[in-house]
XYZ file of C-alpha atoms in Angstrom:
264
model
C 0.298 0.263 0.102
C 1.222 3.660 -1.626
C 1.372 6.035 1.449
C -0.353 9.257 1.282
C 1.624 12.240 0.431
C 2.102 14.587 3.324
C -0.132 18.077 2.766
C 2.773 21.135 3.259
C 3.185 23.201 6.164
C 1.793 26.331 6.634
C 3.957 28.971 7.642
C 7.288 26.702 6.291
C 8.714 28.294 2.944
C 11.092 31.457 3.637
C 11.559 29.574 6.898
C 12.868 26.691 7.217
C 16.467 26.490 7.813
C 18.816 27.554 4.514
C 15.678 30.520 4.204
C 17.012 31.463 7.467
C 20.477 31.698 7.016
C 20.027 33.229 3.952
C 18.222 35.687 5.539
C 20.480 36.595 8.430
C 23.421 37.049 5.689
C 21.547 39.298 4.176
C 20.116 41.247 7.042
C 24.065 40.866 7.660
C 25.383 42.613 4.473
C 23.156 45.543 4.973
C 24.940 46.648 8.153
C 27.229 46.657 6.869
C 26.643 48.782 3.950
C 24.300 51.118 5.816
C 27.075 52.950 8.069
C 30.063 52.697 4.530
C 27.348 54.676 2.791
C 26.307 57.129 5.796
C 29.295 58.167 6.370
C 30.427 58.511 2.100
C 28.052 60.983 2.825
C 29.473 62.692 5.064
C 31.001 65.826 5.115
C 34.663 66.852 6.395
C 35.241 63.209 6.162
C 37.317 60.527 4.645
C 39.612 62.766 0.584
C 36.320 65.831 1.702
C 39.426 66.586 4.450
C 42.660 66.372 1.970
C 41.241 68.272 -0.754
C 39.593 71.152 1.787
C 42.506 72.915 0.643
C 42.631 71.925 -3.669
C 42.089 73.677 -6.008
C 41.794 73.455 -9.798
C 44.505 74.862 -12.308
C 45.550 74.153 -16.029
C 48.219 72.817 -14.734
C 46.899 70.413 -12.576
C 46.517 69.920 -8.546
C 47.457 73.791 -6.333
C 47.321 72.428 -2.418
C 47.705 74.634 0.498
C 51.543 72.632 0.946
C 52.187 74.079 -2.961
C 50.772 77.661 -2.448
C 53.435 77.494 0.910
C 56.360 76.833 -1.657
C 55.815 79.394 -3.916
C 55.013 81.575 -1.287
C 58.467 80.209 0.674
C 60.573 80.699 -2.070
C 59.438 84.447 -2.532
C 61.326 85.177 0.765
C 63.583 83.796 0.850
C 65.190 85.710 -2.407
C 63.763 88.517 -0.689
C 66.905 88.471 2.123
C 69.411 86.449 0.673
C 69.788 88.767 -2.298
C 70.609 92.533 -0.184
C 73.253 89.351 2.443
C 74.411 87.635 -0.835
C 75.089 91.182 -2.743
C 77.091 92.616 1.145
C 78.683 89.460 1.578
C 80.335 90.309 -1.956
C 81.620 93.518 -0.273
C 81.851 92.444 3.389
C 83.373 89.335 3.420
C 86.843 89.189 4.036
C 87.473 86.340 2.270
C 87.118 85.543 -1.114
C 85.583 81.991 -0.342
C 82.782 84.227 1.417
C 81.668 86.670 -1.525
C 81.711 83.862 -4.203
C 79.312 82.359 -1.176
C 77.506 86.060 -1.952
C 77.510 85.481 -5.396
C 75.987 82.461 -5.688
C 73.468 83.424 -3.311
C 73.104 87.064 -5.730
C 72.761 84.829 -8.869
C 70.966 82.158 -7.302
C 68.381 84.156 -5.966
C 67.981 86.507 -9.239
C 67.020 83.188 -10.431
C 64.960 81.439 -8.255
C 62.376 85.281 -8.183
C 61.903 85.649 -11.524
C 60.945 81.940 -12.073
C 58.262 81.868 -9.181
C 56.688 85.360 -9.838
C 56.256 84.080 -13.473
C 55.462 80.841 -11.714
C 53.234 83.043 -8.979
C 51.226 84.828 -12.304
C 49.812 81.881 -13.775
C 48.029 80.582 -11.229
C 46.123 83.538 -9.689
C 48.763 84.151 -6.382
C 49.270 86.499 -4.948
C 53.481 87.054 -3.436
C 54.743 89.141 -0.300
C 57.154 92.260 -1.308
C 59.433 92.037 1.712
C 60.795 89.190 4.327
C 59.163 87.940 7.070
C 60.053 89.503 11.042
C 62.538 86.354 11.625
C 64.744 86.987 7.639
C 64.953 90.834 8.672
C 66.790 90.521 11.923
C 68.710 88.340 10.195
C 70.106 91.158 7.737
C 70.040 93.015 10.753
C 72.368 90.783 13.214
C 74.766 90.677 9.109
C 74.524 94.907 9.572
C 76.278 95.222 12.888
C 78.863 92.035 12.279
C 82.220 92.872 10.852
C 85.172 91.416 9.904
C 85.329 87.566 10.788
C 82.631 88.071 12.182
C 80.646 88.591 9.854
C 82.300 85.797 7.812
C 81.554 83.556 10.723
C 77.839 85.342 11.272
C 77.360 85.084 7.486
C 77.694 81.690 6.734
C 76.182 79.742 8.980
C 72.826 81.707 9.283
C 72.531 81.074 6.169
C 73.240 77.874 6.149
C 70.893 77.457 8.743
C 68.501 78.726 6.115
C 69.231 76.674 3.723
C 69.417 73.726 5.102
C 65.814 73.877 6.895
C 64.040 74.954 3.647
C 65.913 71.865 1.572
C 64.166 69.739 3.532
C 60.342 71.570 2.663
C 61.125 71.232 -1.413
C 62.403 67.855 -0.672
C 58.699 67.365 0.751
C 56.849 69.519 -2.665
C 58.674 67.480 -4.983
C 58.374 64.789 -3.649
C 54.019 65.663 -2.945
C 53.000 68.225 -5.325
C 50.849 67.413 -8.787
C 50.960 70.263 -10.293
C 53.359 71.020 -13.613
C 55.122 74.392 -12.725
C 55.000 74.026 -8.173
C 57.309 70.373 -9.416
C 60.086 72.631 -11.771
C 59.991 75.528 -9.799
C 60.645 72.402 -7.114
C 63.203 71.092 -9.462
C 65.198 74.401 -9.882
C 64.989 75.352 -5.680
C 66.765 71.917 -5.269
C 69.367 72.637 -7.912
C 69.438 76.514 -6.212
C 69.310 75.393 -2.480
C 72.583 72.358 -2.923
C 74.101 74.448 -4.368
C 74.496 76.796 -1.737
C 74.491 74.855 0.999
C 77.900 73.971 -0.691
C 79.493 77.065 -1.259
C 78.717 77.785 2.586
C 80.221 75.390 3.884
C 83.030 75.845 1.013
C 83.263 78.149 3.328
C 85.279 76.679 5.822
C 83.330 78.993 9.042
C 80.210 75.932 9.685
C 79.949 75.086 12.770
C 78.227 71.329 12.228
C 77.584 71.017 15.613
C 76.386 73.726 16.411
C 74.457 73.596 13.657
C 72.884 70.368 14.308
C 72.017 72.013 17.994
C 69.885 74.218 15.840
C 68.439 71.930 13.965
C 67.204 69.356 16.713
C 66.437 72.216 19.102
C 64.284 74.134 16.257
C 62.483 72.723 13.903
C 61.016 73.670 10.572
C 57.868 74.486 11.572
C 54.670 73.041 9.377
C 53.446 74.396 7.146
C 50.872 76.008 7.353
C 47.714 76.236 5.297
C 47.317 78.798 2.947
C 43.977 79.625 2.036
C 42.982 78.537 -1.407
C 42.252 81.751 -3.642
C 38.998 82.786 -4.255
C 36.767 80.988 -6.625
C 36.369 77.239 -7.292
C 39.599 77.527 -9.751
C 42.444 79.396 -9.840
C 42.540 82.749 -12.069
C 46.021 81.940 -14.378
C 45.099 85.552 -15.917
C 44.777 87.201 -12.493
C 47.538 90.058 -12.299
C 49.685 89.961 -9.153
C 51.395 92.658 -8.258
C 54.540 91.644 -7.370
C 58.335 94.281 -6.966
C 60.498 92.320 -9.222
C 64.107 91.900 -8.293
C 66.185 94.858 -8.691
C 69.067 92.530 -9.935
C 69.706 90.781 -13.491
C 68.250 86.904 -14.317
C 70.802 85.124 -16.316
C 71.799 82.286 -13.556
C 75.053 81.090 -14.912
C 76.989 80.265 -11.368
C 80.642 81.155 -10.966
C 82.929 78.003 -9.242
C 82.725 77.654 -5.380
C 85.745 79.183 -4.426
C 88.502 77.207 -1.471
C 89.381 78.733 1.630
C 91.458 76.904 4.414
C 89.770 76.455 6.783
C 89.463 79.228 9.495
C 91.881 79.390 13.063
C 89.640 78.629 15.682
C 88.733 81.492 17.745
C 90.436 80.946 22.015
C 87.247 80.779 23.609
């Protein structure tokens, strides 16, 4: 005798073992996706923070770091140009006078470059050194003789060492082709200046290391983005040009025997 088929039990369907597992997996997936969607819609998170101060230009994205770097290149020339010219007059050795010549010619070249870059990106530039740079110039104004040589070599070497790391950071991270090319020029110029300053024989490397450790380079501040959604490449930026020629042919570095240490 054949067994009679059992009628279906009401209420089974998705509530079978397999249905319960599928329903549980679906609920878990939804729970995981909802926080992701919510997080992506929130302002001030993720890439929105990184890109908050970045603007579009025809030469690629221009970040706050890029803008600060352009400003720092201009500031360096505003005080190192007169410092170099002064060293050509007050230096007591040929090596110090040659270092001054390198400063003048190198920053004359960079000043022309940075003004061109700033004009194309619609960026305003300073026309006078900052307070720290004015203080350095005042110190050099008062120094005379061998003391001047020492002050000149060590102040300028310290300043160049600090900016060298900034140039490297910008060159490694920028997405802007104009800023990248300017960083290349700045890197070559700063390295040349470091070498000729060290060739004077007056650089105190021990004191330099202590000063660098005690007063590390302050972080680059977030420069405000230019007004509007993009930088205006056609904007006219009033910047006082350098009074020097814009050719860039570096003379050879001069070498002098190390100076005799002064008695302590």
